[in-house]
């Protein structure tokens, strides 16, 4: 799972350049899983979505971590997250959640529902970029791994508007400030 690998790499970078498999940070990783229904756990048998494998891999590597967020879902021991149906619904939650929890990593996986349901699909990229800007302003010290678009199998299996599976709908490089946003 690409998001798991990117967060593990980010964690290694946060611990003074030590490789993730051997790094055990002094401070727990405060990760806010932020995104759409996939983040919340829709479509996974245990309701954990990608959060379950991410937690398991980082814990197996010896990392202390705490998932943070205002909603809870799934069978895992730390089911906290900020999963919601679409970009527009999550944007108002970001400010309060970021200030409250001060995550040092915000995993962002969002946009699949917007495109599959053709919910303002033509502005999805701009709204996503605005959301990333909002996150980086709210928690400037956080690293933000951004997942590429996940193609849903619950509709036609194809994302509308000619977007190909795995193709990002947002810009990979962020301007100014050296904020760590990584496309995965």
PDB file of C-alpha atoms in Angstrom:
ATOM      1  CA  UNK A   1       0.000   0.000   0.000  1.00  0.00           C
ATOM      2  CA  UNK A   2       1.617   3.219  -1.210  1.00  0.00           C
ATOM      3  CA  UNK A   3       0.178   5.484   1.520  1.00  0.00           C
ATOM      4  CA  UNK A   4       1.574   3.168   4.213  1.00  0.00           C
ATOM      5  CA  UNK A   5       5.037   3.285   2.633  1.00  0.00           C
ATOM      6  CA  UNK A   6       4.982   7.079   2.298  1.00  0.00           C
ATOM      7  CA  UNK A   7       3.928   7.633   5.919  1.00  0.00           C
ATOM      8  CA  UNK A   8       6.627   5.197   7.067  1.00  0.00           C
ATOM      9  CA  UNK A   9       9.187   7.135   5.006  1.00  0.00           C
ATOM     10  CA  UNK A  10       7.931  10.430   6.421  1.00  0.00           C
ATOM     11  CA  UNK A  11       8.249   9.073   9.934  1.00  0.00           C
ATOM     12  CA  UNK A  12      11.829   8.060   9.207  1.00  0.00           C
ATOM     13  CA  UNK A  13      12.601  11.578   7.979  1.00  0.00           C
ATOM     14  CA  UNK A  14      11.113  13.026  11.167  1.00  0.00           C
ATOM     15  CA  UNK A  15      13.507  10.956  13.266  1.00  0.00           C
ATOM     16  CA  UNK A  16      16.764  12.528  12.120  1.00  0.00           C
ATOM     17  CA  UNK A  17      17.301  10.591   8.921  1.00  0.00           C
ATOM     18  CA  UNK A  18      17.143   7.081  10.409  1.00  0.00           C
ATOM     19  CA  UNK A  19      15.479   4.504   8.191  1.00  0.00           C
ATOM     20  CA  UNK A  20      11.844   3.919   9.140  1.00  0.00           C
ATOM     21  CA  UNK A  21      12.272   0.209   9.947  1.00  0.00           C
ATOM     22  CA  UNK A  22      14.697   0.972  12.761  1.00  0.00           C
ATOM     23  CA  UNK A  23      13.523   4.420  13.859  1.00  0.00           C
ATOM     24  CA  UNK A  24      11.606   4.750  17.094  1.00  0.00           C
ATOM     25  CA  UNK A  25      10.734   8.401  17.646  1.00  0.00           C
ATOM     26  CA  UNK A  26      10.762   9.925  21.109  1.00  0.00           C
ATOM     27  CA  UNK A  27       7.505  11.704  20.369  1.00  0.00           C
ATOM     28  CA  UNK A  28       4.495   9.714  19.205  1.00  0.00           C
ATOM     29  CA  UNK A  29       3.384  10.251  15.663  1.00  0.00           C
ATOM     30  CA  UNK A  30       0.092  12.166  15.797  1.00  0.00           C
ATOM     31  CA  UNK A  31      -1.448  11.186  12.507  1.00  0.00           C
ATOM     32  CA  UNK A  32      -4.767  12.587  11.360  1.00  0.00           C
ATOM     33  CA  UNK A  33      -6.302  10.330   8.715  1.00  0.00           C
ATOM     34  CA  UNK A  34      -8.219  12.961   6.746  1.00  0.00           C
ATOM     35  CA  UNK A  35     -10.396  12.227   3.776  1.00  0.00           C
ATOM     36  CA  UNK A  36     -13.536  10.749   2.330  1.00  0.00           C
ATOM     37  CA  UNK A  37     -15.524   7.606   3.074  1.00  0.00           C
ATOM     38  CA  UNK A  38     -12.512   5.401   2.227  1.00  0.00           C
ATOM     39  CA  UNK A  39     -10.647   7.051   5.104  1.00  0.00           C
ATOM     40  CA  UNK A  40     -13.617   6.414   7.377  1.00  0.00           C
ATOM     41  CA  UNK A  41     -13.538   2.756   6.356  1.00  0.00           C
ATOM     42  CA  UNK A  42     -16.274   2.253   3.769  1.00  0.00           C
ATOM     43  CA  UNK A  43     -15.564  -0.799   1.644  1.00  0.00           C
ATOM     44  CA  UNK A  44     -13.266  -2.554   4.108  1.00  0.00           C
ATOM     45  CA  UNK A  45     -14.418  -5.672   5.931  1.00  0.00           C
ATOM     46  CA  UNK A  46     -13.437  -4.394   9.393  1.00  0.00           C
ATOM     47  CA  UNK A  47     -14.330  -0.735   8.780  1.00  0.00           C
ATOM     48  CA  UNK A  48     -10.706   0.384   9.115  1.00  0.00           C
ATOM     49  CA  UNK A  49      -9.934   1.266   5.498  1.00  0.00           C
ATOM     50  CA  UNK A  50      -6.257   2.005   4.892  1.00  0.00           C
ATOM     51  CA  UNK A  51      -5.876   3.026   8.537  1.00  0.00           C
ATOM     52  CA  UNK A  52      -5.671  -0.591   9.730  1.00  0.00           C
ATOM     53  CA  UNK A  53      -2.690  -1.615   7.577  1.00  0.00           C
ATOM     54  CA  UNK A  54      -1.011   1.752   8.221  1.00  0.00           C
ATOM     55  CA  UNK A  55      -1.322   1.327  11.993  1.00  0.00           C
ATOM     56  CA  UNK A  56      -0.150  -2.290  11.872  1.00  0.00           C
ATOM     57  CA  UNK A  57       2.940  -1.574   9.779  1.00  0.00           C
ATOM     58  CA  UNK A  58       4.066   1.421  11.813  1.00  0.00           C
ATOM     59  CA  UNK A  59       3.434  -0.353  15.132  1.00  0.00           C
ATOM     60  CA  UNK A  60       5.342  -3.434  13.901  1.00  0.00           C
ATOM     61  CA  UNK A  61       8.283  -1.131  13.134  1.00  0.00           C
ATOM     62  CA  UNK A  62       8.224   0.048  16.770  1.00  0.00           C
ATOM     63  CA  UNK A  63       6.701   3.471  16.238  1.00  0.00           C
ATOM     64  CA  UNK A  64       4.510   4.981  18.908  1.00  0.00           C
ATOM     65  CA  UNK A  65       1.528   6.536  17.205  1.00  0.00           C
ATOM     66  CA  UNK A  66      -1.805   8.076  17.913  1.00  0.00           C
ATOM     67  CA  UNK A  67      -4.467   8.503  15.275  1.00  0.00           C
ATOM     68  CA  UNK A  68      -6.429  11.687  15.952  1.00  0.00           C
ATOM     69  CA  UNK A  69      -9.766  12.998  14.764  1.00  0.00           C
ATOM     70  CA  UNK A  70     -13.326  13.618  15.845  1.00  0.00           C
ATOM     71  CA  UNK A  71     -14.915  10.463  14.409  1.00  0.00           C
ATOM     72  CA  UNK A  72     -14.268   6.809  15.194  1.00  0.00           C
ATOM     73  CA  UNK A  73     -14.895   3.780  13.020  1.00  0.00           C
ATOM     74  CA  UNK A  74     -13.608   0.266  12.633  1.00  0.00           C
ATOM     75  CA  UNK A  75     -12.393  -2.604  14.757  1.00  0.00           C
ATOM     76  CA  UNK A  76      -8.862  -1.314  15.356  1.00  0.00           C
ATOM     77  CA  UNK A  77      -7.718  -0.173  18.794  1.00  0.00           C
ATOM     78  CA  UNK A  78      -7.303   3.480  17.703  1.00  0.00           C
ATOM     79  CA  UNK A  79     -10.099   4.187  15.201  1.00  0.00           C
ATOM     80  CA  UNK A  80      -9.917   8.012  15.347  1.00  0.00           C
ATOM     81  CA  UNK A  81     -10.066   9.788  11.991  1.00  0.00           C
ATOM     82  CA  UNK A  82     -11.595  12.652  10.011  1.00  0.00           C
ATOM     83  CA  UNK A  83     -13.408  10.715   7.305  1.00  0.00           C
ATOM     84  CA  UNK A  84     -16.373  12.333   5.568  1.00  0.00           C
ATOM     85  CA  UNK A  85     -18.068  11.983   2.151  1.00  0.00           C
ATOM     86  CA  UNK A  86     -16.463  14.772   0.101  1.00  0.00           C
ATOM     87  CA  UNK A  87     -14.071  17.719  -0.107  1.00  0.00           C
ATOM     88  CA  UNK A  88     -16.656  20.370   0.729  1.00  0.00           C
ATOM     89  CA  UNK A  89     -17.788  18.621   3.904  1.00  0.00           C
ATOM     90  CA  UNK A  90     -14.295  18.128   5.259  1.00  0.00           C
ATOM     91  CA  UNK A  91     -12.975  21.650   4.684  1.00  0.00           C
ATOM     92  CA  UNK A  92     -14.999  23.213   7.551  1.00  0.00           C
ATOM     93  CA  UNK A  93     -13.756  20.519   9.963  1.00  0.00           C
ATOM     94  CA  UNK A  94     -10.063  20.971   9.220  1.00  0.00           C
ATOM     95  CA  UNK A  95      -9.457  24.180  11.164  1.00  0.00           C
ATOM     96  CA  UNK A  96     -10.971  23.001  14.459  1.00  0.00           C
ATOM     97  CA  UNK A  97      -9.522  19.483  14.248  1.00  0.00           C
ATOM     98  CA  UNK A  98      -6.040  20.674  13.307  1.00  0.00           C
ATOM     99  CA  UNK A  99      -5.908  23.183  16.136  1.00  0.00           C
ATOM    100  CA  UNK A 100      -7.329  20.715  18.655  1.00  0.00           C
ATOM    101  CA  UNK A 101      -5.086  17.740  17.820  1.00  0.00           C
ATOM    102  CA  UNK A 102      -1.946  19.384  16.322  1.00  0.00           C
ATOM    103  CA  UNK A 103      -1.081  16.400  14.111  1.00  0.00           C
ATOM    104  CA  UNK A 104       2.465  16.103  12.815  1.00  0.00           C
ATOM    105  CA  UNK A 105       1.237  14.025   9.846  1.00  0.00           C
ATOM    106  CA  UNK A 106      -2.053  14.512   7.998  1.00  0.00           C
ATOM    107  CA  UNK A 107      -2.787  11.705   5.544  1.00  0.00           C
ATOM    108  CA  UNK A 108      -5.085  13.086   2.856  1.00  0.00           C
ATOM    109  CA  UNK A 109      -7.147  10.767   0.683  1.00  0.00           C
ATOM    110  CA  UNK A 110     -10.105  12.572  -0.863  1.00  0.00           C
ATOM    111  CA  UNK A 111     -11.818  13.269  -4.162  1.00  0.00           C
ATOM    112  CA  UNK A 112     -13.065   9.850  -5.277  1.00  0.00           C
ATOM    113  CA  UNK A 113     -16.652  10.553  -4.221  1.00  0.00           C
ATOM    114  CA  UNK A 114     -16.588  14.034  -5.746  1.00  0.00           C
ATOM    115  CA  UNK A 115     -15.597  12.652  -9.136  1.00  0.00           C
ATOM    116  CA  UNK A 116     -17.608   9.428  -9.084  1.00  0.00           C
ATOM    117  CA  UNK A 117     -20.777  11.286  -8.131  1.00  0.00           C
ATOM    118  CA  UNK A 118     -19.955  14.202 -10.430  1.00  0.00           C
ATOM    119  CA  UNK A 119     -20.279  16.539  -7.454  1.00  0.00           C
ATOM    120  CA  UNK A 120     -18.733  19.726  -8.804  1.00  0.00           C
ATOM    121  CA  UNK A 121     -16.170  17.545 -10.556  1.00  0.00           C
ATOM    122  CA  UNK A 122     -14.949  20.432 -12.721  1.00  0.00           C
ATOM    123  CA  UNK A 123     -13.759  22.286  -9.598  1.00  0.00           C
ATOM    124  CA  UNK A 124     -12.451  19.263  -7.647  1.00  0.00           C
ATOM    125  CA  UNK A 125      -8.816  20.068  -8.350  1.00  0.00           C
ATOM    126  CA  UNK A 126      -9.146  23.694  -7.211  1.00  0.00           C
ATOM    127  CA  UNK A 127     -11.090  22.682  -4.099  1.00  0.00           C
ATOM    128  CA  UNK A 128      -8.500  20.033  -3.256  1.00  0.00           C
ATOM    129  CA  UNK A 129      -5.663  22.522  -3.643  1.00  0.00           C
ATOM    130  CA  UNK A 130      -7.538  24.945  -1.398  1.00  0.00           C
ATOM    131  CA  UNK A 131      -7.954  22.189   1.205  1.00  0.00           C
ATOM    132  CA  UNK A 132      -4.234  21.368   1.087  1.00  0.00           C
ATOM    133  CA  UNK A 133      -3.445  25.075   1.520  1.00  0.00           C
ATOM    134  CA  UNK A 134      -5.821  25.207   4.485  1.00  0.00           C
ATOM    135  CA  UNK A 135      -4.125  22.213   6.130  1.00  0.00           C
ATOM    136  CA  UNK A 136      -0.627  23.614   5.636  1.00  0.00           C
ATOM    137  CA  UNK A 137      -1.668  26.948   7.152  1.00  0.00           C
ATOM    138  CA  UNK A 138      -3.379  25.283  10.125  1.00  0.00           C
ATOM    139  CA  UNK A 139      -0.523  22.884  10.903  1.00  0.00           C
ATOM    140  CA  UNK A 140       2.593  24.256   9.189  1.00  0.00           C
ATOM    141  CA  UNK A 141       4.857  21.753  10.953  1.00  0.00           C
ATOM    142  CA  UNK A 142       2.903  18.725   9.670  1.00  0.00           C
ATOM    143  CA  UNK A 143       3.823  16.551   6.733  1.00  0.00           C
ATOM    144  CA  UNK A 144       0.925  15.921   4.356  1.00  0.00           C
ATOM    145  CA  UNK A 145       1.090  12.751   2.245  1.00  0.00           C
ATOM    146  CA  UNK A 146      -1.605  13.110  -0.429  1.00  0.00           C
ATOM    147  CA  UNK A 147      -2.997   9.919  -1.959  1.00  0.00           C
ATOM    148  CA  UNK A 148      -3.597   9.787  -5.667  1.00  0.00           C
ATOM    149  CA  UNK A 149      -7.158   9.302  -6.792  1.00  0.00           C
ATOM    150  CA  UNK A 150      -8.680   5.951  -5.903  1.00  0.00           C
ATOM    151  CA  UNK A 151     -11.015   4.571  -8.521  1.00  0.00           C
ATOM    152  CA  UNK A 152     -14.238   3.278  -7.028  1.00  0.00           C
ATOM    153  CA  UNK A 153     -15.633  -0.046  -8.120  1.00  0.00           C
ATOM    154  CA  UNK A 154     -19.087   0.772  -6.804  1.00  0.00           C
ATOM    155  CA  UNK A 155     -20.009   2.864  -9.847  1.00  0.00           C
ATOM    156  CA  UNK A 156     -18.824   2.250 -13.385  1.00  0.00           C
ATOM    157  CA  UNK A 157     -15.273   1.554 -12.233  1.00  0.00           C
ATOM    158  CA  UNK A 158     -14.087   4.601 -14.146  1.00  0.00           C
ATOM    159  CA  UNK A 159     -13.575   8.101 -12.894  1.00  0.00           C
ATOM    160  CA  UNK A 160     -15.442  10.623 -15.076  1.00  0.00           C
ATOM    161  CA  UNK A 161     -13.932  13.532 -16.976  1.00  0.00           C
ATOM    162  CA  UNK A 162     -11.189  11.432 -18.546  1.00  0.00           C
ATOM    163  CA  UNK A 163      -9.136  11.140 -15.352  1.00  0.00           C
ATOM    164  CA  UNK A 164      -7.119   7.935 -15.508  1.00  0.00           C
ATOM    165  CA  UNK A 165      -6.706   5.621 -12.492  1.00  0.00           C
ATOM    166  CA  UNK A 166      -3.774   6.737 -10.358  1.00  0.00           C
ATOM    167  CA  UNK A 167      -3.621  10.153 -12.034  1.00  0.00           C
ATOM    168  CA  UNK A 168      -3.524  13.003  -9.511  1.00  0.00           C
ATOM    169  CA  UNK A 169      -6.206  15.654  -9.763  1.00  0.00           C
ATOM    170  CA  UNK A 170      -4.095  18.183  -7.887  1.00  0.00           C
ATOM    171  CA  UNK A 171      -0.644  19.624  -8.231  1.00  0.00           C
ATOM    172  CA  UNK A 172       2.144  17.569  -6.698  1.00  0.00           C
ATOM    173  CA  UNK A 173       4.469  20.409  -5.827  1.00  0.00           C
ATOM    174  CA  UNK A 174       3.410  23.024  -3.328  1.00  0.00           C
ATOM    175  CA  UNK A 175       4.703  26.558  -3.655  1.00  0.00           C
ATOM    176  CA  UNK A 176       6.523  28.395  -0.882  1.00  0.00           C
ATOM    177  CA  UNK A 177       7.501  27.616   2.671  1.00  0.00           C
ATOM    178  CA  UNK A 178       8.991  24.182   2.137  1.00  0.00           C
ATOM    179  CA  UNK A 179       5.831  22.467   3.393  1.00  0.00           C
ATOM    180  CA  UNK A 180       6.164  18.726   3.028  1.00  0.00           C
ATOM    181  CA  UNK A 181       3.295  17.577   0.787  1.00  0.00           C
ATOM    182  CA  UNK A 182       3.936  14.338  -1.011  1.00  0.00           C
ATOM    183  CA  UNK A 183       1.854  12.663  -3.658  1.00  0.00           C
ATOM    184  CA  UNK A 184       1.527   8.927  -3.148  1.00  0.00           C
TER     185      UNK A 184
END
